[in-house]
Amino acid sequence: MQQNSAMKTSAKIVLSISILLFLSLPSPAFSAHPKCNSHDKKVLLEIKAALNNPYHLASWDPNVDCCSWYAMECDPNTGRVNALTIFSGNISGQIPPAVGDLPYLETLVFRKLTNLTGQIPSAITKLTRLKMLRLSWTNLSGPVPSFLSQLKTLTYLDLSFNDLTGSIPPSLSQLPNLQAIHLDRNKLTGSIPESFGHWAGTTPDIYLSHNNLTGPVPASFGNLNFSFQIDLSRNKLEGDASFLFGRSKTVLTIDLSRNLFEFDLSKVEFPVNLTNLDLNHNKIFGSLPQGLTQLDLQFLNVSYNRLCGPIPQGGALQRFDQYSYFHNRCLCGAPLPPCK
Ligand SMILES: *[C@@H]1O[C@H](CO)[C@@H](O)[C@H](O)[C@H]1NC(C)=O
Ligand SMILES: *[C@@H]1O[C@H](CO)[C@@H](O)[C@H](O)[C@H]1NC(C)=O
Ligand SMILES: *[C@@H]1O[C@H](CO)[C@@H](O)[C@H](O)[C@H]1NC(C)=O
Ligand SMILES: *[C@@H]1O[C@H](CO)[C@@H](O)[C@H](O)[C@H]1NC(C)=O
Ligand SMILES: *[C@@H]1O[C@H](CO)[C@@H](O)[C@H](O)[C@H]1NC(C)=O
Ligand SMILES: *[C@@H]1O[C@H](CO)[C@@H](O)[C@H](O)[C@H]1NC(C)=O
Ligand SMILES: *[C@@H]1O[C@H](CO)[C@@H](O)[C@H](O)[C@H]1NC(C)=O
C-alpha cells in the first residue's frame, strides 16, 4: 500500500517534470524567434552572394533560422524580414538590387562601408513599407535619385558622407512623412529646389552641409517651421537668409556658416528656443540685435562677417570668447576690446 502510494507520487512528479520540459522546449508556437519566411531567406542568401559572401555575413547560414542571423531583424509575429542593417564591415561591391525583394522591410541601412560603390539601385522603390533609408559613409556615387520620392512611407532619409553628385531632385518634397533629410557631405551642385519650401506633409529637418550648392535659399523657406535643425553650412549659398528666423519658429539649431550669405542682422528676431547659432564666414552686415541676450544660447559664432557696433551686454553673450565674434567690420565691447 505504502509502496503503491510512493510510486503514484513519483509518477506524478515525473509527469509534472515532463510537462514543464515540454512547455520549455522550443516549438514553432512558443519559440522566441519565429521561423524566418522562406522567400525572405532566399533573398537574403542572394544578397550575401551578390556581396561575394563577406565574412561580415558569416552567420547567414542556410541551415540556421534566418531570424537569428546577424545584421537583420524579423517581425516576431510573421517571420518577415523588416530590417537589414549592414554596418561597418569589410564589404566590397554594389548594393544588390535584391534588397528590393524584401517586401516587409521598414529599415534599410548600409553604413560605414568604404568599399561599397556604384549607384543607389532603383529596386529600392519596391520597398513600399520602408521608413528608414540610411546609405551613409560609403563610396556610393551618381545622383540622389528622384525615384526616392516614390517611397511614401519614408520618415528618415540619410544619404550623407558619400560621393553623390548632381543636383537635389525637387520631387523629394513629395515625401509626406519625412522627419529628417540628410544629404550633407556629398558633392552636390546646383541650387536648393524651390519645392523644398512646400512639403507634402510635415516639414523635415534639412541637412545639406559640405556640398557645393549655389544660389539663394528659396524664399518659400520663410514659411517652414523646422522641429530641431537646419544645416546649410559649407556651401556657396548666397543672398538673404534672414527669413529663416522668426520669433514663433520651433527650430533649435541654425547653421549657415561658410557660405556667401549677405543680409542685415539688425532687425532679425530669433526663435525663442534657439540654442545654437552659427553664422561664421559669410557677408552678414548690420549689428547684433539686443534680442540675442534673451536666448538660452549654448553655441554662438558670428565671426568672419561684416558686423558692426557694440555686442549687446547680457544673457549668454559674454559667456562666449572673442573667437565667436572676431573678424568683423567693427564689432566691439566684451569679450572683444571696448568700443571707442
Ligand atoms: C577595401 O578594399 C581594399 C582592396 O580590396 C582592401 O585592401 C581594404 O581592406 C578594404 N577596406 C575595407 C574597410 O573594407
Ligand atoms: C577586406 O577583405 C579583403 C578581401 O577579402 C582583404 O584583402 C582585406 O585585407 C580586408 N580588409 C580588412 C580591413 O579586413
Ligand atoms: C572612398 O574610397 C577611397 C579609396 O578608394 C577612400 O580613400 C575613401 O575614404 C572612401 N570614402 C569613404 C567615404 O569611405
Ligand atoms: C566644390 O568645388 C570646388 C571647385 O569648384 C572643388 O575644389 C571642391 O572639392 C568641391 N567641394 C565639394 C564638397 O564637392
Ligand atoms: C511653428 O510651430 C509652433 C508650434 O507648433 C507654432 O506655435 C508656431 O506658430 C509655428 N510658427 C510658424 C512660423 O509656423
Ligand atoms: C519653446 O520651448 C517651450 C518649452 O519646451 C515650449 O513649451 C514652447 O512651445 C517652445 N516654443 C516654440 C516656439 O518652439
Ligand atoms: C568660430 O568660427 C571661426 C571661424 O571658423 C573659428 O576660428 C572659431 O574657432 C569659431 N569659434 C567657436 C567658438 O567655435
Coordinates of N, CA and C in Angstrom, one line a residue, residues 35-137:
K35 N 10.2 31.2 -37.2 CA 10.9 30.7 -38.3 C 10.8 31.7 -39.4
C36 N 12.0 32.0 -40.0 CA 12.1 33.1 -41.0 C 11.3 32.7 -42.2
N37 N 10.7 33.6 -42.8 CA 9.9 33.4 -44.1 C 10.9 32.8 -45.2
S38 N 10.5 31.8 -45.9 CA 11.4 31.1 -46.8 C 11.8 32.0 -48.0
H39 N 10.8 32.8 -48.5 CA 11.1 33.7 -49.6 C 12.2 34.7 -49.1
D40 N 12.0 35.3 -47.9 CA 12.9 36.3 -47.5 C 14.3 35.7 -47.3
K41 N 14.3 34.4 -46.8 CA 15.6 33.7 -46.6 C 16.4 33.6 -47.9
K42 N 15.6 33.2 -48.9 CA 16.2 33.0 -50.3 C 16.8 34.3 -50.8
V43 N 16.1 35.4 -50.6 CA 16.5 36.8 -51.0 C 17.8 37.2 -50.2
L44 N 17.8 36.9 -48.9 CA 19.0 37.3 -48.1 C 20.2 36.5 -48.6
L45 N 20.0 35.2 -49.0 CA 21.2 34.5 -49.5 C 21.6 35.0 -50.8
E46 N 20.7 35.5 -51.6 CA 21.1 36.2 -52.9 C 21.9 37.4 -52.6
I47 N 21.5 38.2 -51.6 CA 22.2 39.4 -51.3 C 23.6 39.1 -50.8
K48 N 23.7 38.0 -50.0 CA 25.0 37.6 -49.5 C 25.9 37.2 -50.6
A49 N 25.4 36.4 -51.6 CA 26.2 36.0 -52.7 C 26.6 37.2 -53.6
A50 N 25.7 38.2 -53.8 CA 26.0 39.3 -54.6 C 27.1 40.2 -53.9
L51 N 27.2 40.1 -52.6 CA 28.3 40.8 -51.9 C 29.5 39.9 -51.8
N52 N 29.6 38.8 -52.5 CA 30.7 37.9 -52.5 C 31.0 37.2 -51.1
N53 N 29.8 36.8 -50.5 CA 29.9 36.1 -49.2 C 30.9 36.7 -48.2
P54 N 30.7 37.9 -47.8 CA 31.7 38.5 -46.9 C 31.7 37.9 -45.6
Y55 N 32.8 38.0 -44.9 CA 32.9 37.4 -43.5 C 31.9 38.1 -42.6
H56 N 31.6 39.4 -42.8 CA 30.6 40.1 -42.0 C 29.3 39.4 -42.0
L57 N 28.9 38.6 -43.0 CA 27.7 37.9 -43.0 C 27.8 36.4 -42.8
A58 N 28.9 36.0 -42.1 CA 29.2 34.6 -41.9 C 28.0 33.9 -41.2
S59 N 27.3 34.6 -40.4 CA 26.2 34.0 -39.6 C 25.0 33.7 -40.5
W60 N 25.0 34.1 -41.7 CA 23.9 33.9 -42.7 C 24.1 32.4 -43.2
D61 N 23.8 31.5 -42.4 CA 24.0 30.1 -42.7 C 22.6 29.5 -43.1
P62 N 22.5 28.9 -44.3 CA 21.2 28.4 -44.8 C 20.6 27.4 -43.9
N63 N 21.4 26.7 -43.0 CA 20.9 25.7 -42.1 C 20.4 26.2 -40.8
V64 N 20.4 27.6 -40.6 CA 20.0 28.2 -39.4 C 18.8 29.1 -39.7
D65 N 17.9 29.1 -38.8 CA 16.7 30.0 -39.0 C 17.2 31.4 -39.2
C66 N 16.8 32.0 -40.3 CA 17.4 33.3 -40.7 C 17.0 34.5 -39.7
C67 N 16.0 34.3 -38.9 CA 15.6 35.3 -38.0 C 16.7 35.5 -36.9
S68 N 17.6 34.5 -36.8 CA 18.7 34.7 -35.8 C 20.0 35.1 -36.4
W69 N 20.0 35.4 -37.7 CA 21.2 35.9 -38.4 C 21.6 37.3 -37.9
Y70 N 22.8 37.6 -38.1 CA 23.4 38.9 -37.8 C 22.9 40.0 -38.8
A71 N 22.8 41.2 -38.4 CA 22.6 42.4 -39.3 C 21.2 42.4 -39.9
M72 N 20.3 41.7 -39.3 CA 18.9 41.8 -39.8 C 17.9 41.4 -38.7
E73 N 16.6 41.8 -38.9 CA 15.6 41.5 -37.9 C 14.4 41.0 -38.6
C74 N 13.6 40.2 -37.9 CA 12.3 39.7 -38.4 C 11.2 40.3 -37.5
D75 N 10.0 40.4 -38.1 CA 8.8 40.7 -37.3 C 8.5 39.4 -36.5
P76 N 8.4 39.5 -35.1 CA 8.3 38.4 -34.3 C 7.0 37.6 -34.6
N77 N 6.0 38.2 -35.1 CA 4.7 37.5 -35.4 C 4.7 36.8 -36.7
T78 N 5.3 37.4 -37.7 CA 5.2 36.9 -39.1 C 6.4 36.2 -39.6
G79 N 7.6 36.5 -39.0 CA 8.8 35.9 -39.5 C 9.3 36.6 -40.8
R80 N 8.6 37.8 -41.1 CA 9.1 38.5 -42.3 C 10.2 39.4 -41.9
V81 N 11.2 39.5 -42.8 CA 12.4 40.4 -42.5 C 12.0 41.9 -42.6
N82 N 12.1 42.6 -41.5 CA 11.7 44.0 -41.5 C 12.9 45.0 -41.4
A83 N 14.1 44.5 -41.1 CA 15.2 45.4 -41.0 C 16.5 44.7 -41.5
L84 N 17.2 45.4 -42.3 CA 18.6 45.0 -42.8 C 19.5 46.1 -42.5
T85 N 20.5 45.8 -41.6 CA 21.4 46.9 -41.1 C 22.8 46.4 -41.3
I86 N 23.4 46.7 -42.4 CA 24.8 46.3 -42.7 C 25.7 47.5 -42.3
F87 N 26.5 47.3 -41.3 CA 27.2 48.4 -40.7 C 28.6 48.1 -40.4
S88 N 29.5 48.9 -40.9 CA 30.9 48.8 -40.6 C 31.5 47.4 -40.8
G89 N 31.5 46.9 -42.0 CA 32.1 45.6 -42.3 C 33.0 45.7 -43.5
N90 N 33.8 44.7 -43.8 CA 34.6 44.7 -44.9 C 33.8 44.1 -46.1
I91 N 33.0 45.0 -46.7 CA 32.1 44.7 -47.7 C 32.5 45.4 -49.0
S92 N 32.7 44.7 -50.1 CA 33.0 45.3 -51.4 C 31.9 45.0 -52.4
G93 N 31.7 46.0 -53.3 CA 30.7 45.7 -54.3 C 29.6 46.8 -54.2
Q94 N 28.5 46.5 -54.9 CA 27.4 47.4 -55.0 C 26.2 47.0 -54.2
I95 N 25.3 47.8 -53.9 CA 24.0 47.5 -53.2 C 23.3 46.5 -54.1
P96 N 23.1 45.3 -53.7 CA 22.4 44.3 -54.6 C 20.9 44.7 -54.8
P97 N 20.5 44.7 -56.1 CA 19.1 45.0 -56.4 C 18.1 44.1 -55.6
A98 N 18.6 43.0 -55.2 CA 17.7 42.0 -54.5 C 17.2 42.6 -53.2
V99 N 17.8 43.7 -52.7 CA 17.2 44.3 -51.4 C 15.8 44.7 -51.7
G100 N 15.4 45.0 -52.9 CA 14.0 45.4 -53.3 C 13.1 44.3 -53.2
D101 N 13.6 43.0 -53.0 CA 12.7 41.9 -52.9 C 12.4 41.4 -51.5
L102 N 12.6 42.3 -50.5 CA 12.2 42.0 -49.1 C 11.0 42.9 -48.8
P103 N 9.8 42.5 -49.2 CA 8.7 43.5 -49.2 C 8.3 44.0 -47.9
Y104 N 8.7 43.4 -46.8 CA 8.3 43.9 -45.5 C 9.4 44.8 -44.8
L105 N 10.4 45.1 -45.6 CA 11.5 45.9 -45.0 C 11.0 47.3 -44.6
E106 N 11.3 47.7 -43.3 CA 11.0 49.0 -42.8 C 12.3 49.8 -42.6
T107 N 13.4 49.1 -42.4 CA 14.7 49.8 -42.2 C 15.7 49.2 -43.1
L108 N 16.4 50.0 -43.9 CA 17.5 49.6 -44.7 C 18.7 50.4 -44.5
V109 N 19.8 49.8 -44.0 CA 21.0 50.6 -43.6 C 22.2 50.0 -44.3
F110 N 22.9 50.7 -45.0 CA 24.3 50.4 -45.4 C 25.2 51.5 -44.9
R111 N 26.0 51.3 -44.0 CA 26.7 52.4 -43.3 C 28.1 52.1 -42.9
K112 N 29.0 53.1 -43.1 CA 30.4 52.9 -42.8 C 31.0 51.7 -43.6
L113 N 30.8 51.7 -44.9 CA 31.3 50.7 -45.8 C 32.1 51.3 -46.9
T114 N 33.4 51.5 -46.7 CA 34.2 52.3 -47.6 C 34.3 51.7 -49.0
N115 N 34.1 50.4 -49.1 CA 34.3 49.7 -50.3 C 32.9 49.4 -51.0
L116 N 31.9 50.1 -50.5 CA 30.6 50.0 -51.2 C 30.5 51.0 -52.3
T117 N 30.4 50.6 -53.5 CA 30.5 51.6 -54.6 C 29.2 51.5 -55.5
G118 N 29.2 52.2 -56.6 CA 28.1 52.1 -57.5 C 27.0 53.1 -57.2
Q119 N 25.9 53.0 -57.8 CA 24.8 53.9 -57.6 C 23.7 53.3 -56.7
I120 N 22.8 54.2 -56.3 CA 21.6 53.7 -55.5 C 20.7 53.0 -56.4
P121 N 20.4 51.7 -56.2 CA 19.6 51.0 -57.2 C 18.1 51.4 -57.1
S122 N 17.4 51.4 -58.3 CA 16.0 51.8 -58.3 C 15.1 50.7 -57.8
A123 N 15.7 49.5 -57.6 CA 14.9 48.4 -57.0 C 14.4 48.8 -55.6
I124 N 15.1 49.7 -55.0 CA 14.6 50.2 -53.6 C 13.2 50.7 -53.6
T125 N 12.7 51.2 -54.8 CA 11.4 51.7 -54.9 C 10.3 50.7 -54.7
K126 N 10.7 49.4 -54.7 CA 9.7 48.3 -54.5 C 9.4 48.2 -53.0
L127 N 10.2 48.8 -52.1 CA 10.0 48.7 -50.7 C 8.9 49.6 -50.2
T128 N 7.7 49.2 -50.3 CA 6.5 50.1 -50.0 C 6.3 50.3 -48.6
R129 N 7.0 49.6 -47.7 CA 6.9 49.9 -46.2 C 8.1 50.5 -45.6
L130 N 9.0 51.0 -46.4 CA 10.3 51.5 -45.9 C 10.1 52.8 -45.1
K131 N 10.6 52.8 -43.9 CA 10.5 54.0 -43.1 C 11.9 54.7 -43.0
M132 N 12.9 53.9 -42.8 CA 14.3 54.4 -42.6 C 15.2 53.9 -43.8
L133 N 15.7 54.9 -44.5 CA 16.7 54.5 -45.5 C 18.0 55.3 -45.2
R134 N 19.0 54.5 -44.9 CA 20.3 55.2 -44.4 C 21.4 54.5 -45.2
L135 N 22.0 55.3 -46.2 CA 23.1 54.8 -47.0 C 24.2 55.9 -46.8
S136 N 25.1 55.6 -45.9 CA 25.9 56.7 -45.3 C 27.3 56.3 -45.1
W137 N 28.3 57.1 -45.2 CA 29.8 56.8 -45.1 C 30.1 55.6 -46.0

